[in-house]
Amino acid sequence: MKIRELLDLERFINILQFLTRISIKKDSKFDPDLGKGIVFFPLVGLVIGLILGLVYYILRLVPAFYNNSLVTGVLLVLVEVVLTGGLHLDGLADTFDGIFSYRSKDQILEIMKDSRMGTNASISLILLIVLKVCMLASFIDKDMVWPIVLMPVLGRFLGLLLTYRTRPARENGMGNVFIGKCDRTSLIVSIVFVGLLEILALGLTGISIFGLNQMISIILVLLSLFITCILAYLIKHGVYKKIGGLTGDILGCGIEVGEMIFIAYIFILVG
């Protein structure tokens, strides 16, 4: 990746429109080189996170929502689903149906293409949504908006990690435009970007973890980057054993799991 590609606004807009329902250019056509903009994944997450943060503050102005963090959490999850069109949740459901069917590679890929939802898909969706709502409600009770804003960033960071040095499991698939397209420059830029966002978030809020000083608190939160990298490796290792590569559904699943693991980690840190 060339440094000037980091300033490619048109490619960022194309990535944003591909990963969300946000429409900026109505006449935009599919970009076959969309994968070159993989570095923008975390930035797209930041756009989603900032919208969630704005919705959070608007809801807090209404007494009914201010006094009911659970309902606010449900609405925030709903807003995120609307923003993404449920794209990543669909990937989560298809992945759990396929990977945990314990079939052959071809059968797993066929199951993942099936639009019908099985038991594993239903269980994974219910558990993830319930856990996400509960975690968000906990942050809302503490009036902590920064984990809500950073949640989509870390999720898409994991999605980016999954595309580093990987290959597609099938010849034709929507996710192939991204799979294997993350190079070293994109990886390093993304790590620095996400790390700086976390430092900025804690610096602005002055949050202290376990009553420790600010520097140690920042280091503890930055560990989420390391955890996300380990999680990406484990997902790739497990999926490669099953189907020998990645699919778009698995990228979507990774994004949802990445969000969940991040807020679960922060939930543990802040108690």
PDB file of C-alpha atoms in Angstrom:
ATOM      1  CA  MET A   1       0.000   0.000   0.000  1.00  0.00           C
ATOM      2  CA  LYS A   2       1.242   3.473  -0.908  1.00  0.00           C
ATOM      3  CA  ILE A   3       0.934   6.250   1.653  1.00  0.00           C
ATOM      4  CA  ARG A   4      -1.059   8.453  -0.733  1.00  0.00           C
ATOM      5  CA  GLU A   5      -3.784   5.787  -0.786  1.00  0.00           C
ATOM      6  CA  LEU A   6      -4.475   6.700   2.853  1.00  0.00           C
ATOM      7  CA  LEU A   7      -5.853   9.995   1.538  1.00  0.00           C
ATOM      8  CA  ASP A   8      -8.106   8.381  -1.079  1.00  0.00           C
ATOM      9  CA  LEU A   9     -11.438   9.868   0.019  1.00  0.00           C
ATOM     10  CA  GLU A  10     -13.369   8.220  -2.807  1.00  0.00           C
ATOM     11  CA  ARG A  11     -12.206   4.751  -1.779  1.00  0.00           C
ATOM     12  CA  PHE A  12     -13.097   5.468   1.848  1.00  0.00           C
ATOM     13  CA  ILE A  13     -16.598   6.477   0.761  1.00  0.00           C
ATOM     14  CA  ASN A  14     -16.892   3.266  -1.278  1.00  0.00           C
ATOM     15  CA  ILE A  15     -15.801   1.189   1.736  1.00  0.00           C
ATOM     16  CA  LEU A  16     -18.227   3.085   3.980  1.00  0.00           C
ATOM     17  CA  GLN A  17     -21.117   2.448   1.596  1.00  0.00           C
ATOM     18  CA  PHE A  18     -20.149  -1.216   1.225  1.00  0.00           C
ATOM     19  CA  LEU A  19     -20.043  -1.887   4.974  1.00  0.00           C
ATOM     20  CA  THR A  20     -23.009   0.278   5.971  1.00  0.00           C
ATOM     21  CA  ARG A  21     -26.339   1.614   4.751  1.00  0.00           C
ATOM     22  CA  ILE A  22     -24.917   5.131   4.696  1.00  0.00           C
ATOM     23  CA  SER A  23     -25.332   6.444   1.162  1.00  0.00           C
ATOM     24  CA  ILE A  24     -23.183   9.381   0.057  1.00  0.00           C
ATOM     25  CA  LYS A  25     -22.753   8.745  -3.677  1.00  0.00           C
ATOM     26  CA  LYS A  26     -25.999   7.447  -5.166  1.00  0.00           C
ATOM     27  CA  ASP A  27     -24.473   6.723  -8.570  1.00  0.00           C
ATOM     28  CA  SER A  28     -21.407   4.882  -7.257  1.00  0.00           C
ATOM     29  CA  LYS A  29     -20.421   1.666  -9.012  1.00  0.00           C
ATOM     30  CA  PHE A  30     -18.757  -1.396  -7.520  1.00  0.00           C
ATOM     31  CA  ASP A  31     -15.012  -0.850  -7.253  1.00  0.00           C
ATOM     32  CA  PRO A  32     -13.099  -4.053  -8.180  1.00  0.00           C
ATOM     33  CA  ASP A  33     -10.109  -2.654  -6.262  1.00  0.00           C
ATOM     34  CA  LEU A  34     -12.179  -2.071  -3.132  1.00  0.00           C
ATOM     35  CA  GLY A  35      -9.858  -4.357  -1.185  1.00  0.00           C
ATOM     36  CA  LYS A  36      -7.074  -1.790  -1.481  1.00  0.00           C
ATOM     37  CA  GLY A  37      -9.079   0.334   0.939  1.00  0.00           C
ATOM     38  CA  ILE A  38      -9.049  -2.329   3.662  1.00  0.00           C
ATOM     39  CA  VAL A  39      -7.085   0.118   5.844  1.00  0.00           C
ATOM     40  CA  PHE A  40     -10.292   2.170   6.184  1.00  0.00           C
ATOM     41  CA  PHE A  41     -12.131  -0.598   8.088  1.00  0.00           C
ATOM     42  CA  PRO A  42     -11.400   0.892  11.557  1.00  0.00           C
ATOM     43  CA  LEU A  43     -12.261   4.387  10.292  1.00  0.00           C
ATOM     44  CA  VAL A  44     -15.649   3.114   9.122  1.00  0.00           C
ATOM     45  CA  GLY A  45     -16.030   1.680  12.616  1.00  0.00           C
ATOM     46  CA  LEU A  46     -15.290   5.120  14.060  1.00  0.00           C
ATOM     47  CA  VAL A  47     -18.020   6.690  11.912  1.00  0.00           C
ATOM     48  CA  ILE A  48     -20.497   4.107  13.225  1.00  0.00           C
ATOM     49  CA  GLY A  49     -19.239   4.602  16.779  1.00  0.00           C
ATOM     50  CA  LEU A  50     -19.616   8.380  16.633  1.00  0.00           C
ATOM     51  CA  ILE A  51     -23.183   7.997  15.388  1.00  0.00           C
ATOM     52  CA  LEU A  52     -23.900   5.616  18.281  1.00  0.00           C
ATOM     53  CA  GLY A  53     -22.339   8.126  20.675  1.00  0.00           C
ATOM     54  CA  LEU A  54     -24.534  10.908  19.292  1.00  0.00           C
ATOM     55  CA  VAL A  55     -27.654   8.737  19.624  1.00  0.00           C
ATOM     56  CA  TYR A  56     -26.593   7.896  23.187  1.00  0.00           C
ATOM     57  CA  TYR A  57     -26.419  11.572  24.177  1.00  0.00           C
ATOM     58  CA  ILE A  58     -29.735  12.347  22.471  1.00  0.00           C
ATOM     59  CA  LEU A  59     -31.453   9.498  24.320  1.00  0.00           C
ATOM     60  CA  ARG A  60     -29.966  10.655  27.627  1.00  0.00           C
ATOM     61  CA  LEU A  61     -31.838  13.940  27.207  1.00  0.00           C
ATOM     62  CA  VAL A  62     -35.131  12.051  27.506  1.00  0.00           C
ATOM     63  CA  PRO A  63     -35.920  11.218  31.170  1.00  0.00           C
ATOM     64  CA  ALA A  64     -37.543   7.891  30.265  1.00  0.00           C
ATOM     65  CA  PHE A  65     -34.344   6.683  28.598  1.00  0.00           C
ATOM     66  CA  TYR A  66     -32.034   8.341  31.116  1.00  0.00           C
ATOM     67  CA  ASN A  67     -33.595   6.222  33.859  1.00  0.00           C
ATOM     68  CA  ASN A  68     -33.669   2.992  31.839  1.00  0.00           C
ATOM     69  CA  SER A  69     -30.228   1.931  30.634  1.00  0.00           C
ATOM     70  CA  LEU A  70     -31.488  -1.441  29.376  1.00  0.00           C
ATOM     71  CA  VAL A  71     -33.925   0.138  26.921  1.00  0.00           C
ATOM     72  CA  THR A  72     -31.217   2.575  25.823  1.00  0.00           C
ATOM     73  CA  GLY A  73     -28.876  -0.373  25.247  1.00  0.00           C
ATOM     74  CA  VAL A  74     -31.486  -2.117  23.104  1.00  0.00           C
ATOM     75  CA  LEU A  75     -31.981   1.026  21.018  1.00  0.00           C
ATOM     76  CA  LEU A  76     -28.227   1.451  20.499  1.00  0.00           C
ATOM     77  CA  VAL A  77     -27.940  -2.127  19.246  1.00  0.00           C
ATOM     78  CA  LEU A  78     -30.932  -1.501  16.985  1.00  0.00           C
ATOM     79  CA  VAL A  79     -29.316   1.649  15.572  1.00  0.00           C
ATOM     80  CA  GLU A  80     -26.124  -0.271  14.805  1.00  0.00           C
ATOM     81  CA  VAL A  81     -28.111  -2.999  13.044  1.00  0.00           C
ATOM     82  CA  VAL A  82     -29.903  -0.364  10.964  1.00  0.00           C
ATOM     83  CA  LEU A  83     -26.598   1.325  10.088  1.00  0.00           C
ATOM     84  CA  THR A  84     -25.012  -1.934   8.902  1.00  0.00           C
ATOM     85  CA  GLY A  85     -28.159  -3.498   7.488  1.00  0.00           C
ATOM     86  CA  GLY A  86     -27.527  -6.516   9.705  1.00  0.00           C
ATOM     87  CA  LEU A  87     -24.749  -7.532   7.294  1.00  0.00           C
ATOM     88  CA  HIS A  88     -22.357  -8.763   9.966  1.00  0.00           C
ATOM     89  CA  LEU A  89     -25.064 -10.460  12.028  1.00  0.00           C
ATOM     90  CA  ASP A  90     -25.973 -12.418   8.906  1.00  0.00           C
ATOM     91  CA  GLY A  91     -22.332 -13.457   8.627  1.00  0.00           C
ATOM     92  CA  LEU A  92     -22.308 -14.509  12.284  1.00  0.00           C
ATOM     93  CA  ALA A  93     -25.409 -16.659  11.813  1.00  0.00           C
ATOM     94  CA  ASP A  94     -24.168 -18.306   8.609  1.00  0.00           C
ATOM     95  CA  THR A  95     -20.734 -18.978  10.115  1.00  0.00           C
ATOM     96  CA  PHE A  96     -22.091 -20.650  13.245  1.00  0.00           C
ATOM     97  CA  ASP A  97     -24.514 -22.732  11.199  1.00  0.00           C
ATOM     98  CA  GLY A  98     -21.754 -23.884   8.864  1.00  0.00           C
ATOM     99  CA  ILE A  99     -18.638 -24.214  11.002  1.00  0.00           C
ATOM    100  CA  PHE A 100     -20.428 -25.959  13.871  1.00  0.00           C
ATOM    101  CA  SER A 101     -22.275 -28.389  11.621  1.00  0.00           C
ATOM    102  CA  TYR A 102     -19.179 -30.646  11.708  1.00  0.00           C
ATOM    103  CA  ARG A 103     -19.544 -31.549   8.032  1.00  0.00           C
ATOM    104  CA  SER A 104     -17.091 -31.676   5.142  1.00  0.00           C
ATOM    105  CA  LYS A 105     -15.671 -28.485   3.601  1.00  0.00           C
ATOM    106  CA  ASP A 106     -18.087 -28.505   0.655  1.00  0.00           C
ATOM    107  CA  GLN A 107     -21.066 -29.177   2.912  1.00  0.00           C
ATOM    108  CA  ILE A 108     -20.044 -26.397   5.308  1.00  0.00           C
ATOM    109  CA  LEU A 109     -19.743 -23.896   2.455  1.00  0.00           C
ATOM    110  CA  GLU A 110     -23.120 -24.989   1.111  1.00  0.00           C
ATOM    111  CA  ILE A 111     -24.734 -24.552   4.531  1.00  0.00           C
ATOM    112  CA  MET A 112     -23.230 -21.073   4.825  1.00  0.00           C
ATOM    113  CA  LYS A 113     -24.800 -20.104   1.488  1.00  0.00           C
ATOM    114  CA  ASP A 114     -28.225 -21.363   2.595  1.00  0.00           C
ATOM    115  CA  SER A 115     -30.504 -18.453   3.514  1.00  0.00           C
ATOM    116  CA  ARG A 116     -32.383 -20.563   6.048  1.00  0.00           C
ATOM    117  CA  MET A 117     -31.358 -20.150   9.677  1.00  0.00           C
ATOM    118  CA  GLY A 118     -30.514 -23.203  11.780  1.00  0.00           C
ATOM    119  CA  THR A 119     -30.266 -23.812  15.512  1.00  0.00           C
ATOM    120  CA  ASN A 120     -26.632 -22.717  15.827  1.00  0.00           C
ATOM    121  CA  ALA A 121     -27.396 -19.465  14.030  1.00  0.00           C
ATOM    122  CA  SER A 122     -30.363 -18.716  16.290  1.00  0.00           C
ATOM    123  CA  ILE A 123     -28.427 -19.439  19.477  1.00  0.00           C
ATOM    124  CA  SER A 124     -25.427 -17.345  18.402  1.00  0.00           C
ATOM    125  CA  LEU A 125     -27.594 -14.352  17.462  1.00  0.00           C
ATOM    126  CA  ILE A 126     -29.647 -14.459  20.657  1.00  0.00           C
ATOM    127  CA  LEU A 127     -26.612 -14.810  22.920  1.00  0.00           C
ATOM    128  CA  LEU A 128     -24.625 -12.086  21.175  1.00  0.00           C
ATOM    129  CA  ILE A 129     -27.457  -9.552  21.142  1.00  0.00           C
ATOM    130  CA  VAL A 130     -28.447 -10.223  24.772  1.00  0.00           C
ATOM    131  CA  LEU A 131     -24.843  -9.985  25.971  1.00  0.00           C
ATOM    132  CA  LYS A 132     -24.196  -6.838  23.933  1.00  0.00           C
ATOM    133  CA  VAL A 133     -27.302  -5.122  25.323  1.00  0.00           C
ATOM    134  CA  CYS A 134     -26.351  -6.039  28.896  1.00  0.00           C
ATOM    135  CA  MET A 135     -22.758  -4.810  28.474  1.00  0.00           C
ATOM    136  CA  LEU A 136     -23.884  -1.536  26.900  1.00  0.00           C
ATOM    137  CA  ALA A 137     -26.442  -1.037  29.668  1.00  0.00           C
ATOM    138  CA  SER A 138     -23.634  -1.412  32.203  1.00  0.00           C
ATOM    139  CA  PHE A 139     -21.602   1.317  30.479  1.00  0.00           C
ATOM    140  CA  ILE A 140     -24.682   3.536  30.265  1.00  0.00           C
ATOM    141  CA  ASP A 141     -25.254   3.155  34.011  1.00  0.00           C
ATOM    142  CA  LYS A 142     -21.700   4.470  34.520  1.00  0.00           C
ATOM    143  CA  ASP A 143     -22.244   7.222  31.913  1.00  0.00           C
ATOM    144  CA  MET A 144     -19.337   5.810  29.875  1.00  0.00           C
ATOM    145  CA  VAL A 145     -19.728   6.531  26.189  1.00  0.00           C
ATOM    146  CA  TRP A 146     -16.178   5.789  24.987  1.00  0.00           C
ATOM    147  CA  PRO A 147     -16.538   1.960  24.971  1.00  0.00           C
ATOM    148  CA  ILE A 148     -19.705   2.397  22.885  1.00  0.00           C
ATOM    149  CA  VAL A 149     -17.845   4.595  20.382  1.00  0.00           C
ATOM    150  CA  LEU A 150     -14.797   2.305  20.197  1.00  0.00           C
ATOM    151  CA  MET A 151     -16.792  -0.943  19.983  1.00  0.00           C
ATOM    152  CA  PRO A 152     -17.364  -0.766  16.181  1.00  0.00           C
ATOM    153  CA  VAL A 153     -13.736   0.300  15.682  1.00  0.00           C
ATOM    154  CA  LEU A 154     -12.311  -2.786  17.395  1.00  0.00           C
ATOM    155  CA  GLY A 155     -14.794  -5.029  15.611  1.00  0.00           C
ATOM    156  CA  ARG A 156     -13.692  -3.809  12.193  1.00  0.00           C
ATOM    157  CA  PHE A 157     -10.068  -3.913  13.293  1.00  0.00           C
ATOM    158  CA  LEU A 158     -10.502  -7.642  13.865  1.00  0.00           C
ATOM    159  CA  GLY A 159     -12.134  -7.896  10.443  1.00  0.00           C
ATOM    160  CA  LEU A 160      -9.046  -6.252   8.956  1.00  0.00           C
ATOM    161  CA  LEU A 161      -6.737  -8.648  10.817  1.00  0.00           C
ATOM    162  CA  LEU A 162      -8.604 -11.601   9.346  1.00  0.00           C
ATOM    163  CA  THR A 163      -7.741 -10.409   5.834  1.00  0.00           C
ATOM    164  CA  TYR A 164      -3.981 -10.340   6.518  1.00  0.00           C
ATOM    165  CA  ARG A 165      -2.135 -13.187   4.777  1.00  0.00           C
ATOM    166  CA  THR A 166      -5.253 -15.246   4.181  1.00  0.00           C
ATOM    167  CA  ARG A 167      -6.897 -16.881   1.198  1.00  0.00           C
ATOM    168  CA  PRO A 168     -10.553 -17.329   0.194  1.00  0.00           C
ATOM    169  CA  ALA A 169     -12.287 -20.636   0.870  1.00  0.00           C
ATOM    170  CA  ARG A 170     -14.298 -20.451  -2.361  1.00  0.00           C
ATOM    171  CA  GLU A 171     -13.491 -19.122  -5.812  1.00  0.00           C
ATOM    172  CA  ASN A 172     -16.409 -16.728  -6.023  1.00  0.00           C
ATOM    173  CA  GLY A 173     -17.582 -14.828  -2.993  1.00  0.00           C
ATOM    174  CA  MET A 174     -18.413 -11.280  -1.960  1.00  0.00           C
ATOM    175  CA  GLY A 175     -15.707 -11.344   0.686  1.00  0.00           C
ATOM    176  CA  ASN A 176     -12.976 -12.213  -1.811  1.00  0.00           C
ATOM    177  CA  VAL A 177     -12.557  -8.531  -2.623  1.00  0.00           C
ATOM    178  CA  PHE A 178     -11.049  -8.110   0.878  1.00  0.00           C
ATOM    179  CA  ILE A 179      -9.598 -11.516   1.801  1.00  0.00           C
ATOM    180  CA  GLY A 180      -5.807 -11.474   1.571  1.00  0.00           C
ATOM    181  CA  LYS A 181      -5.732  -7.784   0.638  1.00  0.00           C
ATOM    182  CA  CYS A 182      -4.369  -6.415   3.917  1.00  0.00           C
ATOM    183  CA  ASP A 183      -0.647  -5.718   3.549  1.00  0.00           C
ATOM    184  CA  ARG A 184       1.902  -4.837   6.206  1.00  0.00           C
ATOM    185  CA  THR A 185       1.487  -1.073   5.782  1.00  0.00           C
ATOM    186  CA  SER A 186      -2.296  -1.285   6.203  1.00  0.00           C
ATOM    187  CA  LEU A 187      -1.806  -3.464   9.270  1.00  0.00           C
ATOM    188  CA  ILE A 188       0.656  -1.103  10.956  1.00  0.00           C
ATOM    189  CA  VAL A 189      -1.390   2.009  10.136  1.00  0.00           C
ATOM    190  CA  SER A 190      -4.518   0.371  11.566  1.00  0.00           C
ATOM    191  CA  ILE A 191      -2.792  -0.716  14.774  1.00  0.00           C
ATOM    192  CA  VAL A 192      -1.441   2.810  15.319  1.00  0.00           C
ATOM    193  CA  PHE A 193      -4.813   4.393  14.489  1.00  0.00           C
ATOM    194  CA  VAL A 194      -6.804   2.180  16.867  1.00  0.00           C
ATOM    195  CA  GLY A 195      -4.187   2.516  19.599  1.00  0.00           C
ATOM    196  CA  LEU A 196      -4.233   6.318  19.362  1.00  0.00           C
ATOM    197  CA  LEU A 197      -8.030   6.326  19.523  1.00  0.00           C
ATOM    198  CA  GLU A 198      -7.940   4.300  22.742  1.00  0.00           C
ATOM    199  CA  ILE A 199      -5.316   6.590  24.273  1.00  0.00           C
ATOM    200  CA  LEU A 200      -7.350   9.648  23.255  1.00  0.00           C
ATOM    201  CA  ALA A 201     -10.552   8.160  24.675  1.00  0.00           C
ATOM    202  CA  LEU A 202      -9.012   7.511  28.081  1.00  0.00           C
ATOM    203  CA  GLY A 203      -7.115  10.790  28.056  1.00  0.00           C
ATOM    204  CA  LEU A 204     -10.264  12.833  27.440  1.00  0.00           C
ATOM    205  CA  THR A 205     -12.421  10.950  29.927  1.00  0.00           C
ATOM    206  CA  GLY A 206      -9.813  10.548  32.660  1.00  0.00           C
ATOM    207  CA  ILE A 207     -11.068   7.033  33.394  1.00  0.00           C
ATOM    208  CA  SER A 208      -9.070   5.102  35.986  1.00  0.00           C
ATOM    209  CA  ILE A 209      -9.013   1.299  35.849  1.00  0.00           C
ATOM    210  CA  PHE A 210      -9.019  -0.423  39.256  1.00  0.00           C
ATOM    211  CA  GLY A 211      -8.126   2.957  40.790  1.00  0.00           C
ATOM    212  CA  LEU A 212      -4.713   2.847  39.086  1.00  0.00           C
ATOM    213  CA  ASN A 213      -2.976   5.860  37.566  1.00  0.00           C
ATOM    214  CA  GLN A 214      -3.820   7.043  34.053  1.00  0.00           C
ATOM    215  CA  MET A 215      -0.771   5.520  32.340  1.00  0.00           C
ATOM    216  CA  ILE A 216      -1.405   2.010  33.688  1.00  0.00           C
ATOM    217  CA  SER A 217      -5.096   2.354  32.835  1.00  0.00           C
ATOM    218  CA  ILE A 218      -4.168   3.216  29.239  1.00  0.00           C
ATOM    219  CA  ILE A 219      -1.840   0.208  29.028  1.00  0.00           C
ATOM    220  CA  LEU A 220      -4.606  -2.091  30.288  1.00  0.00           C
ATOM    221  CA  VAL A 221      -7.020  -0.792  27.650  1.00  0.00           C
ATOM    222  CA  LEU A 222      -4.347  -1.053  24.934  1.00  0.00           C
ATOM    223  CA  LEU A 223      -4.127  -4.748  25.786  1.00  0.00           C
ATOM    224  CA  SER A 224      -7.414  -5.036  23.896  1.00  0.00           C
ATOM    225  CA  LEU A 225      -5.340  -4.661  20.704  1.00  0.00           C
ATOM    226  CA  PHE A 226      -3.249  -7.675  21.671  1.00  0.00           C
ATOM    227  CA  ILE A 227      -6.352  -9.658  22.618  1.00  0.00           C
ATOM    228  CA  THR A 228      -7.946  -8.798  19.268  1.00  0.00           C
ATOM    229  CA  CYS A 229      -4.830  -9.985  17.417  1.00  0.00           C
ATOM    230  CA  ILE A 230      -4.839 -13.279  19.332  1.00  0.00           C
ATOM    231  CA  LEU A 231      -8.549 -13.713  18.637  1.00  0.00           C
ATOM    232  CA  ALA A 232      -7.992 -13.116  14.909  1.00  0.00           C
ATOM    233  CA  TYR A 233      -5.266 -15.771  14.877  1.00  0.00           C
ATOM    234  CA  LEU A 234      -7.490 -18.290  16.679  1.00  0.00           C
ATOM    235  CA  ILE A 235     -10.393 -17.662  14.297  1.00  0.00           C
ATOM    236  CA  LYS A 236      -8.168 -18.060  11.237  1.00  0.00           C
ATOM    237  CA  HIS A 237      -6.546 -21.197  12.643  1.00  0.00           C
ATOM    238  CA  GLY A 238      -9.900 -22.794  13.445  1.00  0.00           C
ATOM    239  CA  VAL A 239     -11.516 -21.855  10.139  1.00  0.00           C
ATOM    240  CA  TYR A 240      -8.537 -23.018   8.078  1.00  0.00           C
ATOM    241  CA  LYS A 241      -8.821 -26.456   9.674  1.00  0.00           C
ATOM    242  CA  LYS A 242     -12.474 -26.597   8.650  1.00  0.00           C
ATOM    243  CA  ILE A 243     -12.636 -25.080   5.161  1.00  0.00           C
ATOM    244  CA  GLY A 244      -9.084 -24.075   4.240  1.00  0.00           C
ATOM    245  CA  GLY A 245      -9.752 -20.349   3.945  1.00  0.00           C
ATOM    246  CA  LEU A 246     -12.060 -17.445   4.703  1.00  0.00           C
ATOM    247  CA  THR A 247     -15.388 -16.206   3.366  1.00  0.00           C
ATOM    248  CA  GLY A 248     -17.271 -12.927   3.603  1.00  0.00           C
ATOM    249  CA  ASP A 249     -19.536 -14.488   6.229  1.00  0.00           C
ATOM    250  CA  ILE A 250     -16.525 -15.245   8.413  1.00  0.00           C
ATOM    251  CA  LEU A 251     -15.327 -11.650   8.112  1.00  0.00           C
ATOM    252  CA  GLY A 252     -18.761 -10.460   9.228  1.00  0.00           C
ATOM    253  CA  CYS A 253     -18.734 -12.948  12.083  1.00  0.00           C
ATOM    254  CA  GLY A 254     -15.281 -11.732  13.101  1.00  0.00           C
ATOM    255  CA  ILE A 255     -16.485  -8.140  13.231  1.00  0.00           C
ATOM    256  CA  GLU A 256     -19.377  -9.053  15.538  1.00  0.00           C
ATOM    257  CA  VAL A 257     -17.193 -11.242  17.755  1.00  0.00           C
ATOM    258  CA  GLY A 258     -14.526  -8.528  17.866  1.00  0.00           C
ATOM    259  CA  GLU A 259     -17.069  -5.997  19.109  1.00  0.00           C
ATOM    260  CA  MET A 260     -18.331  -8.399  21.740  1.00  0.00           C
ATOM    261  CA  ILE A 261     -14.886  -9.357  23.048  1.00  0.00           C
ATOM    262  CA  PHE A 262     -13.832  -5.706  23.294  1.00  0.00           C
ATOM    263  CA  ILE A 263     -16.817  -4.572  25.350  1.00  0.00           C
ATOM    264  CA  ALA A 264     -16.597  -7.730  27.482  1.00  0.00           C
ATOM    265  CA  TYR A 265     -12.942  -6.930  28.240  1.00  0.00           C
ATOM    266  CA  ILE A 266     -13.745  -3.307  29.115  1.00  0.00           C
ATOM    267  CA  PHE A 267     -16.706  -4.502  31.201  1.00  0.00           C
ATOM    268  CA  ILE A 268     -14.307  -6.655  33.238  1.00  0.00           C
ATOM    269  CA  LEU A 269     -11.836  -3.781  33.628  1.00  0.00           C
ATOM    270  CA  VAL A 270     -14.330  -1.175  34.807  1.00  0.00           C
ATOM    271  CA  GLY A 271     -16.396  -3.593  36.897  1.00  0.00           C
TER     272      GLY A 271
END
